[in-house]
mmCIF file of C-alpha atoms in Angstrom:
data_model
loop_
_atom_site.group_PDB
_atom_site.id
_atom_site.type_symbol
_atom_site.label_atom_id
_atom_site.label_comp_id
_atom_site.label_asym_id
_atom_site.label_seq_id
_atom_site.Cartn_x
_atom_site.Cartn_y
_atom_site.Cartn_z
ATOM 1 C CA MET A 102 17.908 17.090 3.828
ATOM 2 C CA VAL A 103 17.755 14.997 6.809
ATOM 3 C CA ASP A 104 21.784 14.049 6.756
ATOM 4 C CA VAL A 105 20.958 10.227 7.479
ATOM 5 C CA THR A 106 21.696 7.704 3.878
ATOM 6 C CA PRO A 107 19.006 5.948 3.863
ATOM 7 C CA ALA A 108 20.234 2.139 4.148
ATOM 8 C CA LEU A 109 21.950 3.344 8.618
ATOM 9 C CA SER A 110 18.524 5.465 8.000
ATOM 10 C CA PHE A 111 16.845 2.584 10.286
ATOM 11 C CA GLY A 112 17.927 3.002 13.418
ATOM 12 C CA ALA A 113 16.678 6.259 14.464
ATOM 13 C CA ALA A 114 12.957 4.787 14.583
ATOM 14 C CA ALA A 115 14.366 0.687 15.301
ATOM 15 C CA ALA A 116 11.074 0.575 18.006
ATOM 16 C CA GLU A 117 8.808 1.386 15.484
ATOM 17 C CA TYR A 118 9.829 -1.276 12.918
ATOM 18 C CA ASP A 119 9.630 -4.165 15.192
ATOM 19 C CA ARG A 120 5.996 -3.381 15.884
ATOM 20 C CA PHE A 121 4.471 -2.619 12.895
ATOM 21 C CA ARG A 122 6.428 -3.611 10.145
ATOM 22 C CA PRO A 123 5.117 -7.367 9.174
ATOM 23 C CA ARG A 124 6.324 -10.767 9.712
ATOM 24 C CA TYR A 125 7.087 -13.471 7.733
ATOM 25 C CA PRO A 126 4.539 -16.635 6.596
ATOM 26 C CA GLU A 127 5.886 -19.476 8.328
ATOM 27 C CA GLU A 128 5.524 -21.459 5.048
ATOM 28 C CA ALA A 129 7.103 -18.587 3.482
ATOM 29 C CA LEU A 130 10.119 -19.674 5.403
ATOM 30 C CA ARG A 131 9.996 -23.047 5.259
ATOM 31 C CA TRP A 132 10.196 -22.646 1.347
ATOM 32 C CA ALA A 133 12.814 -20.621 1.072
ATOM 33 C CA LEU A 134 14.651 -23.209 4.005
ATOM 34 C CA ASP A 135 14.175 -26.213 0.596
ATOM 35 C CA GLY A 136 13.619 -28.386 3.267
ATOM 36 C CA LEU A 137 16.671 -28.058 5.305
ATOM 37 C CA ALA A 138 15.922 -30.264 8.970
ATOM 38 C CA ALA A 139 15.411 -28.392 12.148
ATOM 39 C CA PRO A 140 18.118 -27.494 13.706
ATOM 40 C CA ALA A 141 20.312 -26.113 10.666
ATOM 41 C CA ARG A 142 22.454 -23.333 10.740
ATOM 42 C CA VAL A 143 21.471 -20.466 9.186
ATOM 43 C CA VAL A 144 21.860 -16.593 8.670
ATOM 44 C CA ASP A 145 20.472 -13.707 8.921
ATOM 45 C CA LEU A 146 21.753 -11.614 6.850
ATOM 46 C CA GLY A 147 20.578 -8.030 7.356
ATOM 47 C CA ALA A 148 19.055 -9.194 9.975
ATOM 48 C CA GLY A 149 17.464 -5.671 11.446
ATOM 49 C CA THR A 150 14.874 -5.504 14.891
ATOM 50 C CA GLY A 151 14.977 -10.005 14.282
ATOM 51 C CA ILE A 152 11.495 -10.460 13.149
ATOM 52 C CA LEU A 153 12.944 -12.728 10.532
ATOM 53 C CA THR A 154 14.783 -14.619 13.283
ATOM 54 C CA ARG A 155 13.226 -14.776 15.404
ATOM 55 C CA GLY A 156 10.503 -16.406 13.002
ATOM 56 C CA VAL A 157 12.983 -18.582 11.870
ATOM 57 C CA LEU A 158 14.193 -19.799 15.293
ATOM 58 C CA ALA A 159 10.260 -20.920 15.343
ATOM 59 C CA LEU A 160 10.870 -23.422 13.320
ATOM 60 C CA ALA A 161 13.640 -24.818 16.333
ATOM 61 C CA HIS A 162 16.908 -23.580 13.844
ATOM 62 C CA GLU A 163 20.345 -21.876 15.029
ATOM 63 C CA VAL A 164 19.993 -18.437 13.688
ATOM 64 C CA VAL A 165 22.703 -15.970 13.144
ATOM 65 C CA PRO A 166 22.322 -12.821 12.371
ATOM 66 C CA VAL A 167 24.928 -9.876 11.436
ATOM 67 C CA GLU A 168 23.753 -6.627 11.232
ATOM 68 C CA PRO A 169 25.692 -3.660 10.738
ATOM 69 C CA ASP A 170 23.030 0.039 11.830
ATOM 70 C CA PRO A 171 23.833 -0.072 16.062
ATOM 71 C CA GLY A 172 19.522 0.345 16.982
ATOM 72 C CA MET A 173 18.483 -2.472 15.119
ATOM 73 C CA ARG A 174 21.083 -4.441 17.396
ATOM 74 C CA ALA A 175 20.378 -3.127 20.256
ATOM 75 C CA GLN A 176 16.111 -3.167 19.450
ATOM 76 C CA LEU A 177 16.618 -7.307 17.919
ATOM 77 C CA ALA A 178 18.573 -7.914 21.339
ATOM 78 C CA ALA A 179 15.934 -6.701 23.242
ATOM 79 C CA ALA A 180 13.007 -8.362 21.596
ATOM 80 C CA THR A 181 14.393 -12.069 20.512
ATOM 81 C CA ALA A 182 15.548 -13.223 23.989
ATOM 82 C CA GLY A 183 19.541 -14.996 24.261
ATOM 83 C CA THR A 184 20.048 -13.995 20.689
ATOM 84 C CA THR A 185 22.709 -10.412 20.017
ATOM 85 C CA ALA A 186 23.656 -10.645 16.321
ATOM 86 C CA LEU A 187 27.072 -9.639 15.391
ATOM 87 C CA ALA A 188 28.067 -7.032 13.709
ATOM 88 C CA GLY A 189 28.782 -7.097 9.775
ATOM 89 C CA SER A 190 27.177 -6.152 6.086
ATOM 90 C CA ALA A 191 26.538 -8.229 3.170
ATOM 91 C CA GLU A 192 30.012 -7.462 2.404
ATOM 92 C CA SER A 193 32.198 -8.633 5.179
ATOM 93 C CA VAL A 194 30.060 -10.710 7.227
ATOM 94 C CA PRO A 195 31.805 -12.552 10.416
ATOM 95 C CA LEU A 196 31.905 -15.819 9.379
ATOM 96 C CA PRO A 197 34.371 -18.823 8.688
ATOM 97 C CA ASP A 198 33.897 -20.256 4.888
ATOM 98 C CA GLY A 199 31.130 -23.039 4.866
ATOM 99 C CA SER A 200 29.556 -22.401 8.521
ATOM 100 C CA ALA A 201 25.685 -21.810 7.199
ATOM 101 C CA ASP A 202 23.718 -24.461 5.787
ATOM 102 C CA ALA A 203 21.726 -21.125 4.265
ATOM 103 C CA VAL A 204 22.067 -17.409 4.180
ATOM 104 C CA LEU A 205 18.240 -15.896 4.453
ATOM 105 C CA VAL A 206 17.868 -11.883 3.738
ATOM 106 C CA GLY A 207 14.798 -10.551 5.219
ATOM 107 C CA GLN A 208 13.474 -6.767 3.607
ATOM 108 C CA ALA A 209 17.280 -6.751 2.894
ATOM 109 C CA TYR A 210 19.182 -7.651 -0.145
ATOM 110 C CA HIS A 211 18.388 -4.237 -2.163
ATOM 111 C CA TRP A 212 20.578 -2.648 0.197
ATOM 112 C CA PHE A 213 23.103 -4.831 -1.012
ATOM 113 C CA ASP A 214 26.525 -4.184 -3.254
ATOM 114 C CA ARG A 215 26.318 -7.520 -5.195
ATOM 115 C CA GLU A 216 28.910 -8.278 -6.629
ATOM 116 C CA PRO A 217 30.640 -8.522 -2.881
ATOM 117 C CA ALA A 218 27.817 -9.933 -1.080
ATOM 118 C CA HIS A 219 27.887 -13.002 -3.082
ATOM 119 C CA ALA A 220 31.307 -13.977 -3.345
ATOM 120 C CA GLU A 221 31.036 -13.069 1.032
ATOM 121 C CA ILE A 222 27.920 -15.101 0.453
ATOM 122 C CA ALA A 223 29.176 -17.784 -1.488
ATOM 123 C CA ARG A 224 31.886 -18.026 0.853
ATOM 124 C CA VAL A 225 29.526 -18.420 4.141
ATOM 125 C CA LEU A 226 27.279 -21.879 2.999
ATOM 126 C CA ARG A 227 28.349 -24.619 2.211
ATOM 127 C CA PRO A 228 27.833 -26.189 -0.770
ATOM 128 C CA GLY A 229 24.759 -26.560 -1.602
ATOM 129 C CA GLY A 230 23.575 -25.268 1.446
ATOM 130 C CA THR A 231 20.756 -22.043 0.558
ATOM 131 C CA PHE A 232 20.472 -18.364 -0.515
ATOM 132 C CA ALA A 233 17.220 -16.708 0.090
ATOM 133 C CA PRO A 234 16.452 -12.937 0.209
ATOM 134 C CA LEU A 235 12.479 -12.157 0.719
ATOM 135 C CA TRP A 236 9.744 -8.805 1.526
ATOM 136 C CA ASN A 237 7.337 -8.396 2.151
ATOM 137 C CA VAL A 238 5.439 -6.464 -0.647
ATOM 138 C CA ARG A 239 2.387 -4.909 -0.022
ATOM 139 C CA ASP A 240 0.030 -6.116 -2.810
ATOM 140 C CA GLU A 241 -0.899 -3.075 -5.092
ATOM 141 C CA ARG A 242 -3.660 -5.148 -6.953
ATOM 142 C CA VAL A 243 -5.749 -3.175 -3.956
ATOM 143 C CA THR A 244 -5.794 -0.134 -5.682
ATOM 144 C CA TRP A 245 -6.305 1.791 -1.907
ATOM 145 C CA VAL A 246 -2.975 -0.056 -1.111
ATOM 146 C CA ALA A 247 -1.729 1.148 -4.517
ATOM 147 C CA GLU A 248 -2.647 4.328 -3.672
ATOM 148 C CA LEU A 249 -0.631 4.479 -0.090
ATOM 149 C CA THR A 250 1.911 3.651 -2.651
ATOM 150 C CA ARG A 251 2.285 6.583 -4.576
ATOM 151 C CA ILE A 252 1.634 9.074 -2.203
ATOM 152 C CA ALA A 253 4.527 7.434 0.593
ATOM 153 C CA HIS A 254 6.860 7.229 -2.756
ATOM 154 C CA LEU A 255 7.202 2.814 -1.581
ATOM 155 C CA GLY A 256 9.354 1.275 -4.350
ATOM 156 C CA ASP A 257 9.571 -2.150 -2.995
ATOM 157 C CA ASN A 258 6.368 -3.294 -5.892
ATOM 158 C CA ALA A 259 6.220 -6.660 -6.613
ATOM 159 C CA GLY A 260 7.183 -6.285 -10.692
ATOM 160 C CA ASP A 261 10.362 -3.874 -9.526
ATOM 161 C CA VAL A 262 12.231 -6.954 -7.179
ATOM 162 C CA THR A 263 11.020 -10.177 -9.434
ATOM 163 C CA GLU A 264 13.149 -8.032 -12.876
ATOM 164 C CA LYS A 265 15.305 -7.141 -10.489
ATOM 165 C CA TYR A 266 16.820 -9.581 -8.687
ATOM 166 C CA ALA A 267 16.672 -12.323 -10.624
ATOM 167 C CA ASP A 268 20.423 -13.753 -10.272
ATOM 168 C CA PHE A 269 22.715 -14.472 -8.015
ATOM 169 C CA GLY A 270 25.743 -14.899 -10.098
ATOM 170 C CA PRO A 271 27.947 -18.029 -10.932
ATOM 171 C CA ALA A 272 28.900 -19.245 -7.564
ATOM 172 C CA PHE A 273 24.927 -19.632 -7.364
ATOM 173 C CA GLU A 274 22.181 -21.940 -9.516
ATOM 174 C CA PRO A 275 19.301 -20.042 -10.863
ATOM 175 C CA VAL A 276 17.141 -18.771 -8.681
ATOM 176 C CA GLU A 277 14.131 -20.364 -8.520
ATOM 177 C CA VAL A 278 10.773 -17.335 -6.732
ATOM 178 C CA GLY A 279 7.500 -18.592 -4.437
ATOM 179 C CA GLU A 280 4.701 -16.110 -3.935
ATOM 180 C CA PHE A 281 2.545 -16.437 -0.106
ATOM 181 C CA ALA A 282 -0.257 -14.012 0.144
ATOM 182 C CA HIS A 283 -1.271 -12.791 3.319
ATOM 183 C CA ALA A 284 -2.463 -10.338 5.240
ATOM 184 C CA THR A 285 -1.687 -7.381 8.318
ATOM 185 C CA THR A 286 -4.009 -6.056 10.471
ATOM 186 C CA LEU A 287 -4.004 -2.239 11.852
ATOM 187 C CA THR A 288 -5.108 1.175 13.350
ATOM 188 C CA PRO A 289 -5.275 3.982 10.181
ATOM 189 C CA ASP A 290 -2.692 5.351 12.155
ATOM 190 C CA GLU A 291 -0.830 2.011 12.856
ATOM 191 C CA VAL A 292 -0.361 1.869 9.203
ATOM 192 C CA VAL A 293 1.351 5.736 9.292
ATOM 193 C CA GLY A 294 3.065 3.813 12.335
ATOM 194 C CA MET A 295 5.025 1.838 9.473
ATOM 195 C CA LEU A 296 5.300 4.022 7.303
ATOM 196 C CA HIS A 297 7.320 6.466 9.499
ATOM 197 C CA THR A 298 9.578 3.668 9.146
ATOM 198 C CA ARG A 299 10.547 3.968 5.740
ATOM 199 C CA SER A 300 13.165 5.022 4.877
ATOM 200 C CA TYR A 301 11.937 7.586 2.309
ATOM 201 C CA TRP A 302 9.989 9.348 5.155
ATOM 202 C CA LEU A 303 13.234 8.254 7.658
ATOM 203 C CA THR A 304 15.509 10.510 4.842
ATOM 204 C CA ALA A 305 12.326 13.620 3.607
ATOM 205 C CA PRO A 306 12.643 16.455 4.856
ATOM 206 C CA PRO A 307 10.263 18.091 7.404
ATOM 207 C CA ASP A 308 7.446 19.066 4.701
ATOM 208 C CA GLU A 309 7.871 16.760 2.216
ATOM 209 C CA ARG A 310 7.586 14.381 5.953
ATOM 210 C CA ALA A 311 4.058 16.523 6.195
ATOM 211 C CA ARG A 312 2.791 16.300 2.490
ATOM 212 C CA VAL A 313 2.824 12.713 2.766
ATOM 213 C CA ASP A 314 1.068 13.070 6.736
ATOM 214 C CA ARG A 315 -1.021 14.959 4.875
ATOM 215 C CA GLU A 316 -2.001 13.320 2.244
ATOM 216 C CA LEU A 317 -1.994 9.514 4.013
ATOM 217 C CA GLY A 318 -4.965 11.029 6.624
ATOM 218 C CA GLU A 319 -6.825 12.648 2.899
ATOM 219 C CA LEU A 320 -6.349 8.593 2.053
ATOM 220 C CA PHE A 321 -8.179 7.212 4.779
ATOM 221 C CA ALA A 322 -10.544 9.963 5.714
ATOM 222 C CA THR A 323 -12.506 9.489 2.046
ATOM 223 C CA HIS A 324 -11.440 6.184 0.604
ATOM 224 C CA PRO A 325 -14.912 3.706 0.106
ATOM 225 C CA ASP A 326 -12.693 0.563 2.076
ATOM 226 C CA LEU A 327 -10.612 3.080 4.289
ATOM 227 C CA ALA A 328 -13.204 5.632 5.507
ATOM 228 C CA GLY A 329 -14.988 5.169 8.925
ATOM 229 C CA ARG A 330 -12.993 2.270 9.039
ATOM 230 C CA ALA A 331 -10.811 1.285 12.651
ATOM 231 C CA ALA A 332 -9.115 -1.492 11.132
ATOM 232 C CA VAL A 333 -7.990 -2.252 8.238
ATOM 233 C CA GLU A 334 -6.239 -5.215 6.217
ATOM 234 C CA LEU A 335 -2.921 -4.553 4.511
ATOM 235 C CA PRO A 336 -2.838 -7.711 2.025
ATOM 236 C CA TYR A 337 1.331 -8.000 1.110
ATOM 237 C CA ARG A 338 2.649 -10.832 -0.828
ATOM 238 C CA THR A 339 6.278 -12.665 0.134
ATOM 239 C CA LEU A 340 8.331 -13.318 -2.740
ATOM 240 C CA VAL A 341 11.543 -15.638 -2.010
ATOM 241 C CA PHE A 342 13.893 -15.893 -4.071
ATOM 242 C CA ARG A 343 15.433 -19.277 -3.487
ATOM 243 C CA SER A 344 19.015 -21.199 -5.125
ATOM 244 C CA ARG A 345 22.451 -23.259 -4.249
ATOM 245 C CA ARG A 346 25.045 -23.175 -3.759
ATOM 246 C CA ARG A 347 27.070 -24.355 -6.015
#
């Protein structure tokens, strides 16, 4: 087994992560921010390479990215003009009390130690401030996408996310859930490249990596919705879990 902690495995693939991972629909970001007028101060917690940061910056908000992985912080700085991520984690946020209007989390909340993270997020937020984790999850109602999930051991499906992450503890009001559909257009090689940025593949031994890649090649060569196509639309459901600090 490759000796890499899954939550910190992404830095080695930071450029590919930034290139291939899906963006967040504008309507999902606006809903997550709960109608905040720009410029609000938004913390992007577990900011990764800045995909979410750039989406929120495009809405004219001030964004403070916080990310523990130095490789991901370096890619964020390279891809996001004028923005430098702070070194920190959900359990230790390097910001003053009550300094944020909103805390958003893109594709990272499942890595958090939730009880201390909720306390830190509540500390950083002003009263009434918004906390909203977001996930881009593949739409497995499409048959070939479900098969993709099986082959690559992808665990973040809509049912799992909705079941596991619907309560942020006593510092927060009941959670509201929004769902937004979108898709990305990728070549088969780009789909494989995207899957190579997943923690399962990054931490798998060589024989398991080879098995995943072999079965992906077979899927694209034989599935009736994929065979012979130069590019495919990979459908996503963006799930947003929104709550206010009490």
